[in-house]
XYZ file of N, CA and C in Angstrom:
447
model
N -5.774 5.676 -9.082
C -4.416 5.980 -9.413
C -3.521 5.274 -8.411
N -2.377 4.758 -8.814
C -1.553 3.934 -8.061
C -0.152 4.550 -7.923
N 0.416 4.519 -6.748
C 1.776 5.028 -6.491
C 2.752 3.862 -6.815
N 3.435 3.881 -7.913
C 4.327 2.840 -8.388
C 5.349 2.494 -7.356
N 6.020 3.538 -6.767
C 7.044 3.349 -5.869
C 6.587 2.565 -4.608
N 5.418 2.875 -4.113
C 4.976 2.127 -2.901
C 4.588 0.699 -3.197
N 4.023 0.490 -4.466
C 3.712 -0.847 -4.849
C 4.931 -1.746 -4.969
N 5.985 -1.156 -5.622
C 7.235 -1.843 -5.837
C 7.848 -2.189 -4.436
N 7.842 -1.247 -3.513
C 8.382 -1.516 -2.172
C 7.604 -2.532 -1.391
N 6.224 -2.573 -1.566
C 5.428 -3.621 -0.941
C 5.689 -4.995 -1.542
N 5.917 -5.078 -2.844
C 6.229 -6.336 -3.450
C 7.591 -6.803 -2.985
N 8.519 -5.865 -2.826
C 9.932 -6.326 -2.321
C 9.860 -6.843 -0.984
N 8.987 -6.237 -0.075
C 8.833 -6.740 1.299
C 8.377 -8.210 1.308
N 7.605 -8.673 0.229
C 7.098 -10.019 0.228
C 8.139 -11.002 -0.445
N 8.858 -10.557 -1.414
C 9.761 -11.534 -2.073
C 11.304 -11.143 -2.047
N 11.607 -10.032 -1.419
C 12.994 -9.484 -1.505
C 13.978 -10.466 -0.735
N 15.236 -10.147 -1.003
C 16.348 -10.915 -0.466
C 17.370 -9.891 0.151
N 17.939 -10.250 1.306
C 18.836 -9.347 1.983
C 20.112 -9.109 1.123
N 20.430 -10.012 0.234
C 21.707 -9.920 -0.546
C 21.565 -8.947 -1.715
N 20.308 -8.562 -2.007
C 20.003 -7.620 -3.159
C 19.337 -6.348 -2.610
N 19.776 -5.240 -3.045
C 19.246 -3.998 -2.658
C 18.199 -3.444 -3.661
N 17.102 -3.007 -3.205
C 16.078 -2.398 -4.128
C 16.198 -0.902 -4.007
N 16.271 -0.182 -5.134
C 16.355 1.240 -5.228
C 15.155 1.715 -6.025
N 14.376 2.540 -5.444
C 13.148 3.031 -6.173
C 13.243 4.539 -6.331
N 12.944 5.040 -7.473
C 12.923 6.446 -7.694
C 11.448 6.902 -7.505
N 11.263 8.168 -7.274
C 9.996 8.710 -7.122
C 9.312 8.715 -8.572
N 8.126 8.120 -8.629
C 7.451 8.041 -9.836
C 6.004 8.546 -9.655
N 5.450 9.272 -10.620
C 4.127 9.778 -10.544
C 3.164 8.623 -10.466
N 1.999 8.928 -9.998
C 0.967 7.862 -9.925
C 0.397 7.641 -11.313
N -0.059 6.371 -11.598
C -0.570 6.026 -12.812
C -1.876 5.239 -12.615
N -2.761 5.194 -13.603
C -3.958 4.363 -13.568
C -3.591 2.880 -13.676
N -3.906 2.077 -12.654
C -3.596 0.667 -12.638
C -4.402 -0.073 -11.578
N -4.487 -1.350 -11.667
C -5.041 -2.199 -10.638
C -3.836 -2.518 -9.712
N -3.911 -2.023 -8.453
C -2.781 -2.082 -7.461
C -2.348 -3.545 -7.250
N -3.290 -4.435 -7.085
C -2.935 -5.827 -6.719
C -2.274 -6.488 -7.920
N -2.698 -6.229 -9.163
C -2.078 -6.859 -10.290
C -0.720 -6.220 -10.568
N -0.545 -4.869 -10.361
C 0.722 -4.272 -10.480
C 1.690 -4.819 -9.512
N 1.275 -5.082 -8.249
C 2.149 -5.657 -7.255
C 2.586 -7.087 -7.755
N 1.743 -7.839 -8.378
C 2.116 -9.107 -8.890
C 3.170 -8.991 -10.003
N 3.075 -7.958 -10.871
C 4.051 -7.707 -11.841
C 5.454 -7.481 -11.204
N 5.466 -6.610 -10.148
C 6.755 -6.350 -9.481
C 7.263 -7.638 -8.772
N 6.408 -8.357 -8.186
C 6.834 -9.610 -7.481
C 7.459 -10.619 -8.435
N 6.802 -10.753 -9.604
C 7.336 -11.708 -10.587
C 8.612 -11.239 -11.227
N 8.734 -9.914 -11.471
C 10.035 -9.447 -12.012
C 11.124 -9.565 -10.977
N 10.833 -9.266 -9.727
C 11.835 -9.386 -8.681
C 12.223 -10.866 -8.457
N 11.234 -11.740 -8.459
C 11.555 -13.180 -8.290
C 12.447 -13.706 -9.493
N 12.149 -13.251 -10.628
C 12.871 -13.564 -11.864
C 14.378 -13.146 -11.699
N 14.575 -11.997 -11.155
C 15.954 -11.553 -10.941
C 16.665 -12.392 -9.864
N 15.968 -12.660 -8.756
C 16.561 -13.350 -7.698
C 16.813 -14.811 -8.090
N 16.029 -15.388 -8.881
C 16.167 -16.778 -9.287
C 17.231 -16.994 -10.430
N 17.403 -16.059 -11.247
C 18.206 -16.226 -12.496
C 19.434 -15.417 -12.627
N 19.741 -14.587 -11.652
C 20.929 -13.799 -11.807
C 21.698 -13.705 -10.453
N 22.854 -13.091 -10.520
C 23.646 -12.818 -9.294
C 23.574 -11.355 -8.986
N 22.503 -10.692 -9.283
C 22.391 -9.217 -9.109
C 22.558 -8.830 -7.665
N 23.099 -7.621 -7.450
C 23.206 -7.093 -6.109
C 22.333 -5.934 -5.907
N 21.676 -5.496 -7.072
C 20.943 -4.254 -7.028
C 19.784 -4.347 -8.077
N 18.594 -3.950 -7.653
C 17.423 -3.763 -8.567
C 16.982 -2.331 -8.524
N 16.772 -1.727 -9.687
C 16.324 -0.329 -9.688
C 14.889 -0.301 -10.286
N 14.073 0.509 -9.719
C 12.688 0.837 -10.340
C 12.645 2.303 -10.526
N 12.347 2.735 -11.757
C 12.301 4.111 -12.065
C 11.363 4.427 -13.232
N 11.258 5.753 -13.411
C 10.310 6.220 -14.465
C 10.942 6.107 -15.920
N 10.109 5.933 -16.882
C 10.490 6.148 -18.274
C 9.839 7.373 -18.756
N 10.564 8.245 -19.459
C 9.977 9.500 -19.918
C 10.124 9.550 -21.474
N 9.116 10.314 -21.999
C 9.178 10.704 -23.394
C 9.264 12.193 -23.387
N 10.366 12.784 -23.569
C 10.503 14.229 -23.389
C 10.324 14.578 -21.943
N 9.464 15.471 -21.558
C 9.220 15.834 -20.172
C 8.048 15.031 -19.556
N 7.440 14.107 -20.296
C 6.302 13.408 -19.867
C 6.510 11.957 -19.486
N 5.897 11.545 -18.400
C 5.990 10.184 -17.862
C 5.438 9.252 -18.952
N 6.219 8.200 -19.289
C 5.823 7.272 -20.286
C 5.996 5.882 -19.825
N 5.752 5.596 -18.551
C 5.897 4.257 -17.998
C 6.979 4.178 -16.930
N 7.376 2.926 -16.686
C 8.408 2.689 -15.635
C 9.247 1.491 -16.114
N 10.318 1.313 -15.422
C 11.247 0.231 -15.668
C 11.648 -0.519 -14.385
N 12.043 -1.722 -14.547
C 12.672 -2.532 -13.486
C 13.971 -3.040 -14.118
N 15.102 -2.722 -13.490
C 16.401 -3.113 -14.067
C 17.305 -3.714 -12.960
N 18.219 -4.561 -13.306
C 19.087 -5.084 -12.329
C 20.565 -5.039 -12.885
N 21.532 -5.343 -11.946
C 22.910 -5.357 -12.423
C 23.478 -6.722 -12.538
N 22.572 -7.713 -12.749
C 22.948 -9.113 -12.893
C 23.603 -9.457 -14.225
N 23.477 -10.646 -14.690
C 24.188 -11.139 -15.894
C 23.393 -10.910 -17.150
N 22.162 -10.367 -17.079
C 21.385 -10.190 -18.307
C 20.763 -11.489 -18.775
N 20.525 -11.527 -20.064
C 19.806 -12.720 -20.614
C 20.843 -13.667 -21.320
N 20.828 -14.851 -20.943
C 21.778 -15.801 -21.542
C 21.184 -16.584 -22.761
N 20.108 -17.226 -22.489
C 19.642 -18.236 -23.514
C 18.464 -17.725 -24.395
N 17.568 -16.994 -23.886
C 16.420 -16.618 -24.561
C 16.543 -15.246 -25.204
N 15.912 -15.031 -26.373
C 15.844 -13.726 -26.943
C 14.802 -12.964 -26.135
N 14.887 -11.659 -26.154
C 13.820 -10.869 -25.406
C 12.408 -11.267 -25.722
N 12.097 -11.541 -26.893
C 10.716 -11.909 -27.257
C 10.367 -13.220 -26.633
N 11.253 -14.233 -26.570
C 10.991 -15.561 -26.086
C 10.846 -15.556 -24.530
N 11.332 -14.539 -23.846
C 11.291 -14.566 -22.370
C 9.825 -14.512 -21.894
N 8.909 -14.034 -22.618
C 7.545 -13.924 -22.199
C 6.626 -15.100 -22.511
N 7.222 -16.096 -23.194
C 6.473 -17.323 -23.549
C 6.441 -18.296 -22.391
N 5.350 -18.948 -22.204
C 5.254 -19.994 -21.123
C 6.237 -21.073 -21.335
N 6.959 -21.458 -20.358
C 7.960 -22.484 -20.457
C 9.374 -22.014 -20.690
N 9.549 -20.751 -20.927
C 10.893 -20.221 -21.175
C 11.531 -19.963 -19.855
N 12.720 -20.572 -19.585
C 13.417 -20.275 -18.377
C 14.883 -20.379 -18.620
N 15.650 -19.623 -17.785
C 17.107 -19.683 -17.910
C 17.597 -20.404 -16.751
N 18.547 -21.275 -16.885
C 19.158 -21.972 -15.795
C 18.199 -22.970 -15.243
N 18.436 -23.422 -13.967
C 17.592 -24.413 -13.359
C 16.534 -23.749 -12.491
N 15.500 -24.546 -12.202
C 14.461 -24.011 -11.295
C 13.421 -23.240 -12.059
N 12.312 -23.128 -11.337
C 11.180 -22.406 -11.929
C 10.405 -23.203 -12.894
N 9.189 -22.742 -13.160
C 8.360 -23.445 -14.132
C 8.280 -22.688 -15.500
N 8.909 -21.521 -15.540
C 8.879 -20.757 -16.823
C 7.633 -20.056 -17.069
N 6.910 -19.627 -16.011
C 5.602 -18.975 -16.236
C 5.561 -17.545 -15.625
N 6.572 -17.172 -14.834
C 6.618 -15.848 -14.169
C 6.514 -14.683 -15.132
N 7.352 -14.695 -16.152
C 7.341 -13.543 -17.119
C 6.169 -13.616 -18.069
N 5.567 -14.821 -18.304
C 4.321 -14.913 -19.067
C 3.184 -14.268 -18.270
N 3.167 -14.478 -16.986
C 2.186 -13.858 -16.125
C 2.319 -12.357 -16.152
N 3.496 -11.840 -16.047
C 3.785 -10.435 -16.192
C 3.210 -9.890 -17.496
N 3.548 -10.602 -18.561
C 3.076 -10.173 -19.831
C 1.565 -10.061 -19.981
N 0.885 -11.011 -19.405
C -0.624 -11.003 -19.444
C -1.181 -9.839 -18.664
N -0.601 -9.619 -17.434
C -1.069 -8.453 -16.694
C -0.808 -7.174 -17.399
N 0.310 -6.999 -17.976
C 0.667 -5.785 -18.738
C -0.385 -5.630 -19.876
N -0.646 -6.695 -20.630
C -1.561 -6.569 -21.737
C -3.024 -6.229 -21.209
N -3.395 -6.798 -20.076
C -4.711 -6.432 -19.511
C -4.784 -4.954 -19.145
N -3.731 -4.286 -18.894
C -3.706 -2.864 -18.615
C -3.523 -1.964 -19.923
N -3.490 -2.688 -20.991
C -3.256 -1.986 -22.312
C -1.922 -1.301 -22.339
N -0.946 -1.948 -21.775
C 0.404 -1.528 -21.755
C 1.274 -2.453 -22.654
N 2.526 -2.113 -22.759
C 3.497 -2.988 -23.484
C 4.674 -3.229 -22.618
N 5.353 -4.296 -22.793
C 6.589 -4.620 -22.013
C 7.673 -5.070 -23.009
N 8.849 -4.481 -22.758
C 10.013 -4.879 -23.488
C 11.176 -5.210 -22.625
N 12.035 -6.145 -23.061
C 13.157 -6.603 -22.346
C 14.385 -6.144 -23.071
N 15.313 -5.453 -22.403
C 16.511 -4.927 -22.994
C 17.631 -5.129 -21.979
N 18.786 -4.767 -22.359
C 19.935 -4.810 -21.428
C 19.978 -3.519 -20.614
N 20.273 -3.674 -19.287
C 20.304 -2.508 -18.451
C 21.653 -1.825 -18.564
N 21.786 -0.610 -18.061
C 23.034 0.118 -18.094
C 24.174 -0.624 -17.402
N 23.848 -1.524 -16.492
C 24.876 -2.276 -15.802
C 25.038 -3.692 -16.385
N 24.581 -3.918 -17.635
C 24.665 -5.164 -18.376
C 23.791 -6.239 -17.897
N 22.854 -5.888 -17.005
C 21.856 -6.837 -16.508
C 20.610 -6.754 -17.381
N 19.473 -7.165 -16.814
C 18.240 -7.116 -17.509
C 17.475 -5.824 -17.175
N 16.736 -5.411 -18.102
C 15.824 -4.189 -17.944
C 14.542 -4.478 -18.611
N 13.425 -4.268 -17.886
C 12.131 -4.468 -18.423
C 11.461 -3.035 -18.360
N 10.959 -2.638 -19.525
C 10.292 -1.326 -19.629
C 8.784 -1.621 -19.878
N 7.994 -0.976 -19.037
C 6.525 -1.168 -19.136
C 5.987 0.204 -19.507
N 5.292 0.317 -20.621
C 4.808 1.611 -21.099
C 3.367 1.443 -21.558
N 2.569 2.484 -21.349
C 1.170 2.447 -21.825
C 1.192 2.518 -23.340
N 0.162 1.953 -23.933
C 0.029 2.027 -25.392
C -0.471 3.415 -25.773
N -1.144 4.057 -24.828
C -1.592 5.449 -24.945
C -0.747 6.336 -24.078
N -0.390 7.472 -24.535
C 0.466 8.423 -23.785
C -0.213 8.819 -22.453
N 0.597 8.807 -21.364
C -0.003 9.111 -20.026
C -0.299 10.583 -19.824
N 0.587 11.453 -20.413
C 0.397 12.895 -20.305
C 0.119 13.398 -18.917
N 1.019 13.081 -18.012
C 0.784 13.451 -16.595
C 1.234 14.838 -16.286
N 2.039 15.539 -17.107
C 2.643 16.826 -16.697
C 1.888 17.952 -17.454
N 0.740 17.713 -18.063
C -0.044 18.781 -18.740
C -0.776 19.592 -17.729
N -0.690 20.866 -17.839
C -1.476 21.759 -17.048
C -2.784 22.009 -17.669
N -3.861 21.698 -17.017
C -5.167 21.856 -17.598
C -5.665 23.255 -17.322
N -6.233 23.880 -18.283
C -6.809 25.263 -18.177
C -8.315 25.140 -18.177
N -8.947 25.880 -17.339
C -10.462 25.866 -17.369
C -10.932 26.513 -18.577
N -12.071 26.089 -19.039
C -12.753 26.698 -20.246
C -13.863 27.581 -19.726
N -13.777 28.876 -20.084
C -14.916 29.720 -19.591
C -15.947 29.676 -20.699
N -17.229 29.506 -20.280
C -18.242 29.287 -21.234
C -19.379 30.225 -20.912
């Protein structure tokens, strides 16, 4: 089980920028490969830093009702200019100058390896928001009752 908040903060220490503030919410632990999850955060953060004028990146939980259903990474930058959300994850897709256009494709492959899905939408601040959710329900808030036999 991996602590999403600490993985995001570790990734930020490697690729972060003093001009942008990372805000992380407390998120329950999820089953994941820590190293690969850190790469996901690094690539999403690098994408924000390279392609927007964001001043803030938020990492937080996604819920379905009362149950954890994944997490999101959102920024307050300019959002998506040229690519449709589906095209963002294709190799060679890039906005503006710089980069090879493979960062989000790497993210997509890691997400698929975990049997998760990723969607790109607009954040509440008109920036980019990436939601990563398991294809199977996480069900982390269920109280298990012992079975007497």
